[in-house]
Coordinates of C-alpha atoms and ligand atoms in Angstrom, one line a residue:
M205 CA 187.0 100.3 137.0
E206 CA 186.9 96.1 136.4
L207 CA 185.1 95.9 139.5
N208 CA 182.3 98.4 138.4
Q209 CA 181.9 96.6 135.2
K210 CA 181.2 93.1 136.6
L211 CA 178.7 94.6 139.4
R212 CA 176.8 96.5 136.4
S213 CA 177.0 93.3 134.2
L214 CA 175.8 91.3 137.4
S215 CA 172.9 93.9 137.9
D216 CA 171.7 93.7 134.2
K217 CA 171.9 89.4 134.7
N218 CA 169.3 90.0 137.7
K219 CA 167.4 92.6 135.8
M220 CA 166.9 89.9 133.2
S221 CA 166.3 87.0 135.2
S222 CA 163.4 89.0 137.0
K223 CA 161.9 90.1 133.6
I224 CA 162.1 86.1 132.8
N225 CA 160.6 85.1 136.0
R226 CA 157.8 87.8 135.6
L227 CA 157.1 86.6 132.1
L228 CA 157.0 82.7 133.0
C229 CA 154.2 84.1 136.0
Y230 CA 152.1 85.8 133.5
L231 CA 152.4 82.6 131.1
G232 CA 151.9 80.3 134.2
G233 CA 148.7 82.6 134.8
V234 CA 147.4 82.3 131.2
L235 CA 148.0 78.8 131.1
F236 CA 145.8 78.3 134.7
M237 CA 143.0 80.6 132.8
V238 CA 142.9 78.7 129.8
T239 CA 142.7 75.4 131.7
Y240 CA 139.9 76.6 134.2
L241 CA 138.1 78.0 131.5
V242 CA 138.0 74.7 129.3
N243 CA 137.4 72.8 132.2
C244 CA 134.5 74.8 133.4
G245 CA 133.2 75.0 129.8
F246 CA 133.2 71.1 129.6
Y247 CA 131.5 70.5 133.4
S248 CA 128.7 73.0 132.5
M249 CA 128.2 71.2 129.6
A250 CA 128.1 67.7 131.1
G251 CA 126.0 69.3 134.1
S252 CA 123.0 70.5 131.9
I253 CA 122.4 66.7 131.3
P254 CA 120.4 64.8 134.1
P255 CA 123.2 63.9 136.7
H256 CA 122.2 60.3 136.7
I257 CA 122.8 60.0 132.9
R258 CA 126.5 59.3 132.6
S259 CA 126.8 56.8 129.4
I260 CA 124.8 56.5 125.9
S261 CA 124.5 53.8 123.7
I262 CA 123.6 53.9 120.0
P263 CA 122.3 50.9 118.2
L264 CA 122.0 50.5 114.6
L265 CA 119.6 52.7 113.0
D266 CA 116.4 51.6 111.5
N267 CA 116.2 52.1 107.8
E268 CA 113.0 52.9 106.2
T269 CA 114.3 53.9 103.0
A270 CA 115.3 52.0 99.8
E271 CA 119.2 53.6 100.4
F272 CA 121.6 50.8 101.0
G273 CA 124.1 50.8 103.8
I274 CA 123.2 54.0 105.2
S275 CA 122.3 53.0 108.4
E276 CA 125.7 51.8 109.1
E277 CA 127.3 54.7 107.7
I278 CA 125.0 57.1 110.1
T279 CA 125.2 55.1 113.2
D280 CA 129.3 55.1 112.9
N281 CA 129.2 58.6 112.2
L282 CA 127.2 59.1 115.1
L283 CA 129.2 57.1 117.5
E284 CA 132.8 58.9 116.1
K285 CA 131.1 62.5 117.1
F286 CA 129.9 61.2 120.6
T287 CA 133.2 59.4 121.4
D288 CA 135.2 62.7 120.3
E289 CA 132.9 65.0 122.3
N290 CA 133.3 62.7 125.4
I291 CA 130.3 64.3 127.4
L292 CA 128.5 61.0 127.6
R293 CA 130.4 57.6 127.8
V294 CA 129.5 55.5 124.6
V295 CA 128.9 52.0 125.9
D296 CA 126.7 49.1 124.6
E297 CA 123.1 48.9 125.1
E298 CA 123.1 46.5 128.0
N299 CA 125.2 49.0 130.5
S300 CA 123.8 52.3 129.2
D301 CA 122.0 55.0 131.5
S302 CA 120.3 56.5 127.7
I303 CA 119.8 54.8 124.7
L304 CA 119.8 57.0 121.1
R305 CA 117.4 55.3 118.9
G306 CA 116.8 56.6 115.3
S307 CA 115.0 55.6 112.1
I308 CA 116.3 56.9 108.9
I309 CA 112.9 58.2 107.1
Q310 CA 114.0 59.8 104.0
A311 CA 116.8 59.5 101.9
E312 CA 116.4 61.4 98.4
D313 CA 117.7 63.1 95.9
I314 CA 116.0 66.3 95.5
P315 CA 116.2 69.2 92.3
Y316 CA 117.1 72.1 93.8
T317 CA 118.1 74.5 90.8
Y318 CA 117.0 74.3 87.5
S319 CA 118.1 75.7 84.2
K320 CA 115.9 78.1 82.0
E321 CA 115.5 74.8 80.1
E322 CA 114.1 73.2 83.2
V323 CA 116.8 70.8 83.4
V324 CA 117.9 70.2 87.0
G325 CA 121.4 72.0 87.7
E326 CA 121.8 70.9 91.4
Y327 CA 120.4 68.1 93.4
R328 CA 120.4 68.0 97.2
F329 CA 120.9 64.4 98.8
T330 CA 118.4 65.2 101.7
I331 CA 118.5 62.5 104.5
S332 CA 116.1 63.1 107.5
I333 CA 116.1 60.4 110.9
D334 CA 113.3 60.5 113.5
V335 CA 115.3 60.4 116.7
E336 CA 114.6 59.5 120.1
W337 CA 116.7 59.8 123.2
V338 CA 115.4 57.7 126.1
D339 CA 116.6 57.5 129.6
V340 CA 116.6 53.8 130.6
A341 CA 116.1 54.0 134.5
N342 CA 112.8 56.1 134.0
D343 CA 111.9 54.6 130.7
K344 CA 111.4 58.4 129.8
I345 CA 112.1 60.1 126.8
L346 CA 114.5 62.8 126.8
L347 CA 114.5 64.1 123.3
Q348 CA 112.3 63.1 120.1
K349 CA 113.0 65.0 116.9
I350 CA 113.3 64.8 113.4
F351 CA 116.6 65.6 112.0
K352 CA 117.6 66.9 108.4
G353 CA 120.8 67.2 106.8
W354 CA 122.0 67.7 103.0
G355 CA 124.8 67.6 100.6
A356 CA 124.3 69.4 97.1
Y357 CA 125.9 68.1 93.8
G358 CA 125.6 68.7 90.0
I359 CA 124.8 66.4 87.4
G360 CA 128.4 66.2 86.1
G361 CA 129.4 64.6 89.1
D362 CA 132.5 66.2 89.7
I363 CA 132.3 68.2 92.7
S364 CA 135.8 69.9 92.3
T365 CA 134.8 71.7 89.1
D366 CA 130.6 72.0 89.4
E367 CA 130.8 75.7 90.6
I368 CA 128.5 74.3 93.5
D369 CA 129.5 74.7 97.1
N370 CA 128.8 71.0 97.8
D371 CA 128.9 71.3 101.6
G372 CA 127.4 74.8 102.1
D373 CA 130.5 76.1 103.7
G374 CA 130.9 79.1 101.7
L375 CA 133.8 77.9 99.6
T376 CA 133.6 76.6 96.2
D377 CA 135.3 74.1 94.2
D378 CA 139.2 74.5 94.5
E379 CA 138.9 77.1 97.4
D380 CA 137.3 74.3 99.4
S381 CA 139.8 71.3 99.8
D382 CA 137.0 68.9 101.0
E383 CA 135.2 69.1 97.4
I384 CA 136.7 66.0 95.9
G385 CA 135.7 62.5 95.0
D386 CA 132.5 61.0 94.2
A387 CA 129.5 63.8 94.3
R388 CA 126.6 61.4 96.0
S389 CA 129.0 59.8 98.6
F390 CA 130.2 63.3 99.3
A391 CA 126.9 64.7 99.7
T392 CA 126.0 61.5 102.3
K393 CA 129.0 62.4 104.5
I394 CA 128.3 66.0 104.5
A395 CA 124.2 65.1 105.3
V396 CA 125.2 62.6 108.0
G397 CA 128.1 64.7 109.4
K398 CA 125.4 67.8 109.8
I399 CA 122.9 65.5 111.5
A400 CA 125.2 63.8 113.5
Q401 CA 126.3 67.4 115.0
D402 CA 122.8 68.9 115.2
I403 CA 121.5 65.9 117.3
L404 CA 124.7 66.3 120.1
N405 CA 124.1 70.2 120.2
D406 CA 120.6 69.2 121.1
I407 CA 121.5 67.0 123.6
L408 CA 123.9 69.4 125.1
T409 CA 121.3 72.1 125.2
T410 CA 117.9 70.7 125.8
W411 CA 119.4 70.6 129.4
Ligands
LIG178 CA1 132.3 73.9 100.2
LIG179 CA1 132.3 71.9 94.1

């Protein structure tokens, strides 16, 4: 009787451990698939860029506008995005296979909505950059385009209560944890972030 019980509990334990083994195998398989997909995603994107181009440099952008300090802000944002994405190595100009040059051609507060009394309710701080991506070895332009980005703000100045979706993400004021701080600098950050993302997307999909 006692022996039977022991045998039964032993076989239960075996069943349990084989279940655990199966689960581990399954999890291993899932992990392998995820790693595989992530790696393939990375290589297929990197593989779409000409193979001799492995690095990029982004010199300080020219500023053709009267907006002070904007070239530093945009250049820093571009450097950060490209470093994060890690598709091309970000290096200095002397050692790079490709150079991303840009000129800021517009930085303006454009009235976007008006009240019945013709008073501006919402501005869009709009930035345009003329960008050129150059293949250094072949002295060839790989991409040339004007990129535009904007961030919205009202005249009240407080973007957390202005009833405007300042970054265009579908969330307004207290629904959006981003909508705090100075209106104009927030709009700049949004415009610049969007431009940097668009440039990166274009570089990745052009090839
Ligand atoms: Ca928002
Ligand atoms: Ca807002």
